[in-house]
Structure formats: structure tokens, C-alpha cells
PDB file of C-alpha atoms in Angstrom:
ATOM      1  CA  MET C1453       0.000   0.000   0.000  1.00 53.00           C
ATOM      2  CA  PRO C1454       1.289   3.485  -0.830  1.00 75.00           C
ATOM      3  CA  GLY C1455       1.162   4.533   2.851  1.00 92.00           C
ATOM      4  CA  CYS C1456       4.181   2.348   3.568  1.00 94.00           C
ATOM      5  CA  TYR C1457       6.441   5.138   2.321  1.00 92.00           C
ATOM      6  CA  LYS C1458       5.626   6.970   5.573  1.00 96.00           C
ATOM      7  CA  LEU C1459       7.303   4.274   7.684  1.00 97.00           C
ATOM      8  CA  ALA C1460      10.610   6.134   7.861  1.00 97.00           C
ATOM      9  CA  GLY C1461       8.997   9.322   9.140  1.00 97.00           C
ATOM     10  CA  ALA C1462       6.913   7.521  11.745  1.00 98.00           C
ATOM     11  CA  VAL C1463       9.949   5.692  13.149  1.00 98.00           C
ATOM     12  CA  ARG C1464      12.183   8.769  13.036  1.00 97.00           C
ATOM     13  CA  ASP C1465       9.542  10.789  14.890  1.00 98.00           C
ATOM     14  CA  ARG C1466       9.980   8.440  17.841  1.00 98.00           C
ATOM     15  CA  GLY C1467      13.634   9.360  18.262  1.00 98.00           C
ATOM     16  CA  PHE C1468      14.946   6.289  16.490  1.00 98.00           C
ATOM     17  CA  LEU C1469      18.273   7.667  15.270  1.00 97.00           C
ATOM     18  CA  GLY C1470      19.325   9.031  18.638  1.00 97.00           C
ATOM     19  CA  ARG C1471      18.111   5.981  20.518  1.00 98.00           C
ATOM     20  CA  ILE C1472      20.346   3.632  18.511  1.00 98.00           C
ATOM     21  CA  GLY C1473      23.255   6.087  18.282  1.00 97.00           C
ATOM     22  CA  ALA C1474      23.061   6.330  14.494  1.00 97.00           C
ATOM     23  CA  GLU C1475      24.227   8.959  12.065  1.00 96.00           C
ATOM     24  CA  ASP C1476      21.799  10.064   9.366  1.00 96.00           C
ATOM     25  CA  GLY C1477      22.567   8.478   6.002  1.00 96.00           C
ATOM     26  CA  GLY C1478      20.068  10.671   4.177  1.00 95.00           C
ATOM     27  CA  CYS C1479      17.176   9.782   1.917  1.00 95.00           C
ATOM     28  CA  VAL C1480      17.186   8.123  -1.492  1.00 96.00           C
ATOM     29  CA  THR C1481      14.031   9.567  -3.029  1.00 92.00           C
ATOM     30  CA  PRO C1482      12.081   7.077  -5.147  1.00 88.00           C
ATOM     31  CA  PRO C1483      10.517   8.014  -8.479  1.00 88.00           C
ATOM     32  CA  ARG C1484       6.800   8.490  -8.859  1.00 85.00           C
ATOM     33  CA  TYR C1485       4.749   5.394  -8.042  1.00 80.00           C
ATOM     34  CA  ASP C1486       3.039   4.820 -11.365  1.00 77.00           C
ATOM     35  CA  MET C1487       1.096   1.796 -12.568  1.00 78.00           C
ATOM     36  CA  HIS C1488       0.146   3.522 -15.871  1.00 75.00           C
ATOM     37  CA  ASP C1489      -2.344   1.267 -17.630  1.00 84.00           C
ATOM     38  CA  TRP C1490      -0.902  -1.951 -16.204  1.00 86.00           C
ATOM     39  CA  LYS C1491      -2.943  -5.106 -16.675  1.00 89.00           C
ATOM     40  CA  PRO C1492      -2.350  -8.768 -15.721  1.00 88.00           C
ATOM     41  CA  GLY C1493       0.280 -10.273 -17.949  1.00 90.00           C
ATOM     42  CA  ASP C1494       2.310  -7.065 -18.291  1.00 89.00           C
ATOM     43  CA  GLY C1495       4.908  -8.162 -15.742  1.00 92.00           C
ATOM     44  CA  VAL C1496       5.862  -6.324 -12.559  1.00 92.00           C
ATOM     45  CA  PHE C1497       4.228  -2.938 -12.475  1.00 89.00           C
ATOM     46  CA  ASN C1498       6.360   0.156 -11.962  1.00 91.00           C
ATOM     47  CA  ALA C1499       9.380  -1.920 -13.023  1.00 93.00           C
ATOM     48  CA  GLU C1500      11.166   0.891 -14.855  1.00 92.00           C
ATOM     49  CA  GLY C1501      11.029   3.216 -11.868  1.00 92.00           C
ATOM     50  CA  MET C1502      11.933   0.396  -9.507  1.00 94.00           C
ATOM     51  CA  ALA C1503      14.995  -0.510 -11.568  1.00 97.00           C
ATOM     52  CA  SER C1504      16.363   3.031 -11.599  1.00 96.00           C
ATOM     53  CA  TYR C1505      15.695   3.410  -7.887  1.00 96.00           C
ATOM     54  CA  THR C1506      17.392   0.081  -7.136  1.00 98.00           C
ATOM     55  CA  VAL C1507      20.628   1.291  -8.741  1.00 98.00           C
ATOM     56  CA  GLN C1508      20.527   4.579  -6.787  1.00 98.00           C
ATOM     57  CA  LEU C1509      19.853   2.767  -3.538  1.00 98.00           C
ATOM     58  CA  ALA C1510      22.586   0.228  -4.270  1.00 98.00           C
ATOM     59  CA  ASP C1511      25.079   3.055  -4.770  1.00 98.00           C
ATOM     60  CA  ARG C1512      24.241   4.500  -1.341  1.00 98.00           C
ATOM     61  CA  VAL C1513      24.248   1.170   0.499  1.00 98.00           C
ATOM     62  CA  ALA C1514      27.445  -0.084  -1.128  1.00 98.00           C
ATOM     63  CA  GLY C1515      29.247   3.111  -0.180  1.00 98.00           C
ATOM     64  CA  PHE C1516      28.371   2.702   3.489  1.00 98.00           C
ATOM     65  CA  VAL C1517      29.226  -0.998   3.565  1.00 98.00           C
ATOM     66  CA  GLU C1518      32.605  -0.319   1.956  1.00 98.00           C
ATOM     67  CA  GLN C1519      33.270   2.172   4.771  1.00 98.00           C
ATOM     68  CA  GLY C1520      32.540  -0.569   7.306  1.00 97.00           C
ATOM     69  CA  LYS C1521      29.294   1.031   8.456  1.00 98.00           C
ATOM     70  CA  PHE C1522      26.261  -0.973   9.523  1.00 98.00           C
ATOM     71  CA  VAL C1523      23.266   0.164   7.470  1.00 98.00           C
ATOM     72  CA  VAL C1524      19.698   0.561   8.730  1.00 98.00           C
ATOM     73  CA  LEU C1525      17.345   1.178   5.813  1.00 98.00           C
ATOM     74  CA  LEU C1526      13.870   2.450   6.668  1.00 97.00           C
ATOM     75  CA  GLY C1527      11.663   1.611   3.726  1.00 91.00           C
ATOM     76  CA  GLY C1528       8.453   1.371   2.102  1.00 90.00           C
ATOM     77  CA  GLU C1529       7.820  -2.118   0.848  1.00 92.00           C
ATOM     78  CA  CYS C1530       9.702  -5.326   0.143  1.00 95.00           C
ATOM     79  CA  SER C1531      11.112  -4.352  -3.247  1.00 94.00           C
ATOM     80  CA  ASN C1532      13.479  -2.075  -1.292  1.00 96.00           C
ATOM     81  CA  LEU C1533      15.553  -5.224  -0.774  1.00 98.00           C
ATOM     82  CA  LEU C1534      16.628  -5.122  -4.425  1.00 98.00           C
ATOM     83  CA  GLY C1535      18.920  -2.162  -3.685  1.00 98.00           C
ATOM     84  CA  PRO C1536      20.949  -3.788  -0.896  1.00 98.00           C
ATOM     85  CA  ALA C1537      20.982  -7.108  -2.756  1.00 98.00           C
ATOM     86  CA  LEU C1538      22.476  -5.468  -5.855  1.00 98.00           C
ATOM     87  CA  ALA C1539      24.924  -3.476  -3.725  1.00 98.00           C
ATOM     88  CA  LEU C1540      26.236  -6.556  -1.971  1.00 98.00           C
ATOM     89  CA  LYS C1541      26.517  -8.571  -5.175  1.00 98.00           C
ATOM     90  CA  ARG C1542      28.908  -5.876  -6.405  1.00 98.00           C
ATOM     91  CA  LEU C1543      31.043  -6.442  -3.310  1.00 98.00           C
ATOM     92  CA  GLY C1544      31.173 -10.222  -2.994  1.00 98.00           C
ATOM     93  CA  ARG C1545      29.097 -13.188  -1.946  1.00 98.00           C
ATOM     94  CA  TYR C1546      26.486 -12.177   0.600  1.00 98.00           C
ATOM     95  CA  GLY C1547      23.401 -13.881   1.971  1.00 98.00           C
ATOM     96  CA  VAL C1548      19.929 -12.571   2.767  1.00 98.00           C
ATOM     97  CA  VAL C1549      17.925 -13.404   5.870  1.00 99.00           C
ATOM     98  CA  TYR C1550      14.313 -12.884   4.794  1.00 98.00           C
ATOM     99  CA  LEU C1551      12.019 -12.216   7.772  1.00 98.00           C
ATOM    100  CA  ASP C1552       8.482 -12.060   6.473  1.00 98.00           C
ATOM    101  CA  GLY C1553       5.024 -13.417   7.082  1.00 98.00           C
ATOM    102  CA  HIS C1554       4.932 -14.468   3.428  1.00 98.00           C
ATOM    103  CA  SER C1555       7.445 -16.205   1.177  1.00 98.00           C
ATOM    104  CA  ASP C1556       7.213 -13.517  -1.558  1.00 97.00           C
ATOM    105  CA  PHE C1557       8.161 -16.204  -4.052  1.00 98.00           C
ATOM    106  CA  ARG C1558       5.472 -15.649  -6.675  1.00 96.00           C
ATOM    107  CA  THR C1559       6.661 -16.104 -10.264  1.00 96.00           C
ATOM    108  CA  VAL C1560       5.082 -16.673 -13.670  1.00 95.00           C
ATOM    109  CA  ASP C1561       5.867 -20.360 -13.146  1.00 95.00           C
ATOM    110  CA  ASN C1562       3.680 -20.739 -10.049  1.00 95.00           C
ATOM    111  CA  SER C1563       1.071 -18.021 -10.595  1.00 95.00           C
ATOM    112  CA  PRO C1564      -1.085 -16.871 -13.527  1.00 93.00           C
ATOM    113  CA  TYR C1565       0.770 -13.564 -13.572  1.00 90.00           C
ATOM    114  CA  VAL C1566       3.034 -11.322 -11.522  1.00 93.00           C
ATOM    115  CA  GLY C1567       2.336  -7.752 -10.492  1.00 90.00           C
ATOM    116  CA  ALA C1568       3.400  -6.163  -7.232  1.00 90.00           C
ATOM    117  CA  ALA C1569       7.117  -6.732  -6.650  1.00 91.00           C
ATOM    118  CA  GLY C1570       6.523  -6.911  -2.905  1.00 90.00           C
ATOM    119  CA  GLY C1571       4.964 -10.334  -3.398  1.00 94.00           C
ATOM    120  CA  GLU C1572       7.909 -11.450  -5.511  1.00 96.00           C
ATOM    121  CA  ALA C1573      10.902  -9.918  -3.728  1.00 98.00           C
ATOM    122  CA  LEU C1574      12.591 -13.157  -2.604  1.00 98.00           C
ATOM    123  CA  ALA C1575      12.034 -14.598  -6.078  1.00 98.00           C
ATOM    124  CA  LEU C1576      13.495 -11.484  -7.725  1.00 98.00           C
ATOM    125  CA  ILE C1577      16.704 -11.316  -5.703  1.00 98.00           C
ATOM    126  CA  THR C1578      17.342 -15.000  -6.425  1.00 98.00           C
ATOM    127  CA  GLY C1579      16.995 -14.415 -10.168  1.00 98.00           C
ATOM    128  CA  ARG C1580      13.386 -15.424 -10.826  1.00 98.00           C
ATOM    129  CA  GLY C1581      11.621 -12.860 -12.962  1.00 96.00           C
ATOM    130  CA  GLN C1582      12.098 -10.259 -15.649  1.00 96.00           C
ATOM    131  CA  ALA C1583      15.680  -9.276 -16.433  1.00 97.00           C
ATOM    132  CA  ASP C1584      15.116  -5.536 -15.982  1.00 96.00           C
ATOM    133  CA  LEU C1585      14.793  -6.254 -12.246  1.00 98.00           C
ATOM    134  CA  THR C1586      16.688  -9.508 -11.722  1.00 98.00           C
ATOM    135  CA  ASP C1587      19.809  -8.838 -13.806  1.00 98.00           C
ATOM    136  CA  LEU C1588      20.720  -5.192 -13.325  1.00 98.00           C
ATOM    137  CA  GLU C1589      24.328  -4.508 -14.323  1.00 98.00           C
ATOM    138  CA  GLY C1590      24.491  -8.131 -15.487  1.00 98.00           C
ATOM    139  CA  LEU C1591      24.894  -9.229 -11.858  1.00 98.00           C
ATOM    140  CA  GLY C1592      21.860 -11.433 -11.385  1.00 98.00           C
ATOM    141  CA  PRO C1593      21.048 -13.402  -9.408  1.00 98.00           C
ATOM    142  CA  TYR C1594      22.020 -11.089  -6.571  1.00 98.00           C
ATOM    143  CA  THR C1595      21.604 -13.832  -3.970  1.00 98.00           C
ATOM    144  CA  ARG C1596      22.158 -17.550  -4.514  1.00 98.00           C
ATOM    145  CA  ASP C1597      19.383 -19.884  -3.402  1.00 98.00           C
ATOM    146  CA  THR C1598      21.793 -21.525  -0.984  1.00 97.00           C
ATOM    147  CA  ASP C1599      22.625 -18.112   0.526  1.00 98.00           C
ATOM    148  CA  ALA C1600      19.058 -17.159   1.505  1.00 98.00           C
ATOM    149  CA  VAL C1601      17.048 -18.142   4.586  1.00 98.00           C
ATOM    150  CA  LEU C1602      13.301 -17.556   4.979  1.00 98.00           C
ATOM    151  CA  LEU C1603      11.852 -17.004   8.449  1.00 98.00           C
ATOM    152  CA  GLY C1604       8.346 -16.199   9.682  1.00 98.00           C
ATOM    153  CA  ILE C1605       5.959 -17.514   7.052  1.00 98.00           C
ATOM    154  CA  ARG C1606       2.583 -18.895   8.030  1.00 97.00           C
ATOM    155  CA  ALA C1607       1.630 -22.542   7.770  1.00 93.00           C
ATOM    156  CA  ASP C1608      -0.587 -21.997   4.719  1.00 94.00           C
ATOM    157  CA  ASP C1609       1.917 -20.138   2.527  1.00 97.00           C
ATOM    158  CA  GLU C1610       1.134 -21.118  -1.057  1.00 95.00           C
ATOM    159  CA  TYR C1611       4.686 -20.931  -2.415  1.00 97.00           C
ATOM    160  CA  VAL C1612       6.636 -22.602   0.383  1.00 97.00           C
ATOM    161  CA  GLY C1613       6.995 -25.778  -1.660  1.00 97.00           C
ATOM    162  CA  ASP C1614       8.850 -23.869  -4.364  1.00 98.00           C
ATOM    163  CA  VAL C1615      11.077 -22.223  -1.764  1.00 98.00           C
ATOM    164  CA  GLU C1616      12.010 -25.566  -0.253  1.00 98.00           C
ATOM    165  CA  LYS C1617      12.552 -27.083  -3.719  1.00 98.00           C
ATOM    166  CA  ALA C1618      15.068 -24.305  -4.377  1.00 98.00           C
ATOM    167  CA  GLY C1619      17.015 -25.369  -1.306  1.00 98.00           C
ATOM    168  CA  ILE C1620      16.254 -22.278   0.755  1.00 98.00           C
ATOM    169  CA  PRO C1621      15.921 -23.175   4.468  1.00 98.00           C
ATOM    170  CA  VAL C1622      12.537 -22.244   5.953  1.00 98.00           C
ATOM    171  CA  TRP C1623      11.665 -21.491   9.583  1.00 98.00           C
ATOM    172  CA  PRO C1624       7.900 -20.945   9.876  1.00 98.00           C
ATOM    173  CA  ALA C1625       6.526 -18.554  12.469  1.00 98.00           C
ATOM    174  CA  SER C1626       5.281 -21.414  14.640  1.00 98.00           C
ATOM    175  CA  LYS C1627       8.822 -22.794  15.062  1.00 98.00           C
ATOM    176  CA  ILE C1628      10.255 -19.350  15.734  1.00 98.00           C
ATOM    177  CA  ALA C1629       7.640 -18.728  18.405  1.00 98.00           C
ATOM    178  CA  ASP C1630       8.721 -21.912  20.162  1.00 97.00           C
ATOM    179  CA  ASP C1631      12.429 -21.027  20.131  1.00 98.00           C
ATOM    180  CA  PRO C1632      13.581 -17.791  18.444  1.00 98.00           C
ATOM    181  CA  ASP C1633      17.214 -18.268  19.437  1.00 98.00           C
ATOM    182  CA  THR C1634      17.449 -21.688  17.800  1.00 98.00           C
ATOM    183  CA  ALA C1635      16.081 -20.201  14.575  1.00 98.00           C
ATOM    184  CA  ALA C1636      18.633 -17.399  14.739  1.00 98.00           C
ATOM    185  CA  GLN C1637      21.549 -19.703  15.494  1.00 98.00           C
ATOM    186  CA  GLY C1638      20.511 -22.091  12.729  1.00 98.00           C
ATOM    187  CA  THR C1639      20.423 -19.187  10.302  1.00 98.00           C
ATOM    188  CA  LEU C1640      23.866 -17.952  11.365  1.00 98.00           C
ATOM    189  CA  LYS C1641      25.318 -21.431  10.959  1.00 98.00           C
ATOM    190  CA  HIS C1642      23.847 -21.769   7.470  1.00 98.00           C
ATOM    191  CA  LEU C1643      25.422 -18.473   6.331  1.00 98.00           C
ATOM    192  CA  ALA C1644      28.711 -18.801   8.208  1.00 98.00           C
ATOM    193  CA  ASP C1645      30.981 -19.233   5.179  1.00 97.00           C
ATOM    194  CA  LEU C1646      29.846 -16.140   3.254  1.00 98.00           C
ATOM    195  CA  ASP C1647      31.352 -12.660   3.075  1.00 98.00           C
ATOM    196  CA  GLY C1648      28.391 -11.464   5.128  1.00 98.00           C
ATOM    197  CA  PHE C1649      24.635 -11.132   5.017  1.00 99.00           C
ATOM    198  CA  TRP C1650      21.768  -8.642   5.003  1.00 99.00           C
ATOM    199  CA  VAL C1651      18.558  -8.875   7.061  1.00 99.00           C
ATOM    200  CA  HIS C1652      15.213  -8.008   5.463  1.00 98.00           C
ATOM    201  CA  LEU C1653      12.363  -7.365   7.917  1.00 98.00           C
ATOM    202  CA  ASP C1654       8.743  -7.153   6.837  1.00 98.00           C
ATOM    203  CA  ALA C1655       6.578  -5.981   9.737  1.00 98.00           C
ATOM    204  CA  ASP C1656       3.918  -8.536   8.840  1.00 98.00           C
ATOM    205  CA  ILE C1657       6.078 -11.231  10.408  1.00 98.00           C
ATOM    206  CA  LEU C1658       4.241 -10.039  13.535  1.00 98.00           C
ATOM    207  CA  ASP C1659       0.840 -11.539  14.279  1.00 98.00           C
ATOM    208  CA  ALA C1660      -2.103  -9.577  12.876  1.00 98.00           C
ATOM    209  CA  ALA C1661      -3.500  -9.009  16.358  1.00 98.00           C
ATOM    210  CA  ILE C1662      -0.229  -7.314  17.327  1.00 98.00           C
ATOM    211  CA  MET C1663       0.556  -5.507  14.068  1.00 98.00           C
ATOM    212  CA  PRO C1664      -2.545  -4.926  11.920  1.00 98.00           C
ATOM    213  CA  ALA C1665      -1.088  -1.821  10.226  1.00 97.00           C
ATOM    214  CA  VAL C1666       0.366  -3.712   7.254  1.00 96.00           C
ATOM    215  CA  ASP C1667      -1.002  -4.461   3.796  1.00 91.00           C
ATOM    216  CA  SER C1668      -1.483  -8.211   4.399  1.00 93.00           C
ATOM    217  CA  PRO C1669      -2.038  -8.867   8.110  1.00 96.00           C
ATOM    218  CA  ASP C1670      -2.244 -12.570   8.958  1.00 96.00           C
ATOM    219  CA  PRO C1671      -2.797 -14.542  12.151  1.00 97.00           C
ATOM    220  CA  GLY C1672      -0.249 -17.074  13.275  1.00 97.00           C
ATOM    221  CA  GLY C1673       2.693 -14.683  13.493  1.00 98.00           C
ATOM    222  CA  ILE C1674       5.150 -13.959  16.276  1.00 98.00           C
ATOM    223  CA  ASP C1675       5.009 -11.278  18.949  1.00 98.00           C
ATOM    224  CA  HIS C1676       7.380  -8.398  19.698  1.00 98.00           C
ATOM    225  CA  GLY C1677       9.353 -10.306  22.318  1.00 98.00           C
ATOM    226  CA  GLN C1678       9.933 -13.194  19.944  1.00 98.00           C
ATOM    227  CA  LEU C1679      10.936 -10.813  17.167  1.00 98.00           C
ATOM    228  CA  ARG C1680      13.470  -9.092  19.415  1.00 98.00           C
ATOM    229  CA  ALA C1681      14.899 -12.473  20.435  1.00 98.00           C
ATOM    230  CA  LEU C1682      15.186 -13.459  16.774  1.00 98.00           C
ATOM    231  CA  LEU C1683      16.735 -10.199  15.601  1.00 98.00           C
ATOM    232  CA  ARG C1684      19.296  -9.586  18.341  1.00 98.00           C
ATOM    233  CA  PRO C1685      21.747 -12.392  17.504  1.00 98.00           C
ATOM    234  CA  LEU C1686      21.310 -11.829  13.766  1.00 98.00           C
ATOM    235  CA  LEU C1687      22.020  -8.095  13.913  1.00 98.00           C
ATOM    236  CA  ALA C1688      24.823  -8.539  16.443  1.00 98.00           C
ATOM    237  CA  SER C1689      26.697 -10.956  14.200  1.00 98.00           C
ATOM    238  CA  PRO C1690      29.943  -9.514  12.781  1.00 98.00           C
ATOM    239  CA  GLN C1691      28.786 -10.886   9.430  1.00 98.00           C
ATOM    240  CA  CYS C1692      25.633  -8.775   9.356  1.00 98.00           C
ATOM    241  CA  VAL C1693      26.142  -5.596   7.316  1.00 98.00           C
ATOM    242  CA  GLY C1694      22.654  -4.123   7.507  1.00 98.00           C
ATOM    243  CA  VAL C1695      18.903  -4.413   7.814  1.00 98.00           C
ATOM    244  CA  ASP C1696      15.918  -2.982   5.963  1.00 98.00           C
ATOM    245  CA  ILE C1697      12.494  -2.543   7.536  1.00 98.00           C
ATOM    246  CA  GLY C1698       9.306  -2.259   5.518  1.00 97.00           C
ATOM    247  CA  ILE C1699       5.558  -2.704   5.036  1.00 97.00           C
ATOM    248  CA  PHE C1700       4.397  -0.940   8.216  1.00 98.00           C
ATOM    249  CA  ASP C1701       1.766   1.595   7.090  1.00 97.00           C
ATOM    250  CA  PRO C1702       1.211   4.645   9.337  1.00 97.00           C
ATOM    251  CA  ASP C1703      -2.040   5.386   7.482  1.00 97.00           C
ATOM    252  CA  LEU C1704      -3.457   2.328   9.287  1.00 97.00           C
ATOM    253  CA  ASP C1705      -2.164   3.532  12.656  1.00 97.00           C
ATOM    254  CA  PRO C1706      -4.010   6.800  13.374  1.00 96.00           C
ATOM    255  CA  ASP C1707      -2.981   7.125  17.032  1.00 97.00           C
ATOM    256  CA  GLY C1708       0.606   5.959  16.529  1.00 98.00           C
ATOM    257  CA  THR C1709       0.409   2.963  18.864  1.00 98.00           C
ATOM    258  CA  TYR C1710       1.864   0.460  16.411  1.00 98.00           C
ATOM    259  CA  ALA C1711       4.616   2.846  15.293  1.00 98.00           C
ATOM    260  CA  THR C1712       5.711   3.222  18.909  1.00 98.00           C
ATOM    261  CA  GLU C1713       5.737  -0.530  19.519  1.00 98.00           C
ATOM    262  CA  LEU C1714       7.617  -1.243  16.291  1.00 98.00           C
ATOM    263  CA  THR C1715      10.193   1.445  17.031  1.00 98.00           C
ATOM    264  CA  ASP C1716      10.716   0.137  20.559  1.00 98.00           C
ATOM    265  CA  THR C1717      11.329  -3.361  19.168  1.00 98.00           C
ATOM    266  CA  LEU C1718      13.811  -2.096  16.587  1.00 98.00           C
ATOM    267  CA  VAL C1719      15.680  -0.093  19.202  1.00 98.00           C
ATOM    268  CA  ALA C1720      15.847  -3.103  21.537  1.00 98.00           C
ATOM    269  CA  ALA C1721      17.055  -5.380  18.726  1.00 98.00           C
ATOM    270  CA  LEU C1722      19.713  -2.916  17.585  1.00 97.00           C
ATOM    271  CA  SER C1723      20.962  -2.137  21.083  1.00 91.00           C
TER     272      SER C1723
END
């Protein structure tokens, strides 16, 4: 939903930068969100704008990583991951820890058509999809299947079979809720031999009763305590070079309650 672009402002307004001791890395302004006359079968909508934005974002992220800085990217929606994924592919072999309530693995091979990149982000970074998004600078796939881990999906995810067939380890939300630390340690072990990894966090990994201010709220998710326990060891790892946060929509949070809770969790995980 378009309101997700307000996530950064809502989190910043709660003193986020100062609370985690961060310096301001600025803003990479996206182009106009434009679906034109898109119709099913036309591919990912807004692809041209997304591709140009991905390169700009990759330039910014790569610069910080090369300086040895840990990057916190406050986004919009899940296609924001394309920027860091491209940036890190320029620098070496990096993994992606994909924390999301959904697998985001929709492709033309398992669905009648594609559309919103947010529902295809894990597929896109692993090279599944149109070349103007998956092979920028001739560097696709940005993340190897063996270098991705998916955490937080619900039991009824329709594409999990394809994820598992690709060899991507999966930790559903129910297993994380039972033991977040084991999920984190298993993830770290799987990615131990890489140059590093990036963490992608979609706020809908949280249960719908706890975080309804997202575009696809679902029951069966984890709570804030479990998310903090999952994130802390991942973000504290010397291999972790950054994290992006997306999908929270302040338009669905008129009194700011969910923004405050999300910010508090992020601060606790990053501290």
C-alpha cells in the first residue's frame, strides 16, 4: 500500500536515530509510483522506476558498507531489498535473511501472472523474474538460493513448496515462536561461510493481532518479544552488514500505537 512510504517518518519521529546512536545516512528519493495502464500479464508494475531506484539505492548502500558502516534502511515495501541485494553482489558473496510473514516467491511459473514486486521480492533477488529487475548490471542473481534463509511464514503459505525445492531453508513462524534463538543460530550457521549477510524485515512477520497496520495482516505470526529475540543475535553478528524494515503503514495507525511498539522493538534489537 502506498502509505508504507511513511514508515521512515513515523519511526524517526519516535527518536529512532538518537536511541540507537546512528548517524543520518540521508534519503534516497524514489521516483513516482506509477502503474500507468498496467494489466495482468504485463509483468511487474512500476518496473522501470523500480529498476532506476534500485541502482541509486545500491550506490548509497554499497558506499556505506565499503566504509565498514552498519546500514539501517527504513523503507516502504519489500522491493526495497533489491537495492541492498544489488549493492552486496557488487562487493562479494552475501546472503539474505528474509524475515516475512509471506514467502514472496510468486513467479510466472507458479502463478497466472506477476504484479506487485513486494509479493515477488525473494524470487526477484534469487533471479526469478524479468531481467530488468533480476539482472541489473548483469549481476543477477544477486543472492544464490543456498545463501538465503526464509523465516516467519505462516503454515498456509502457497509458495513454500517452491522455496524448499530451491534449497532455501525455511523457519515458519510457529517454530520461531517456540524457540527464536534456535532459529537465529541455525540461520547464522547456514550463512557462516559467506562474506556477510543482510537482514530483510517485513513488519507482517508479527501476528495480525499485534501488528494490523500492514497491507497483508495474517494470524499465526510472532510477537514483539519473539521478534526481538530473533533479531538480536542476527544483527549482532559480525557478518551482518545491515537491515531494511518495511511494510508498516502509518495510514493504518491513526494514534501511533503500532509505530511506537515497532520502534521500541527495533531499538531493543539494535541495542
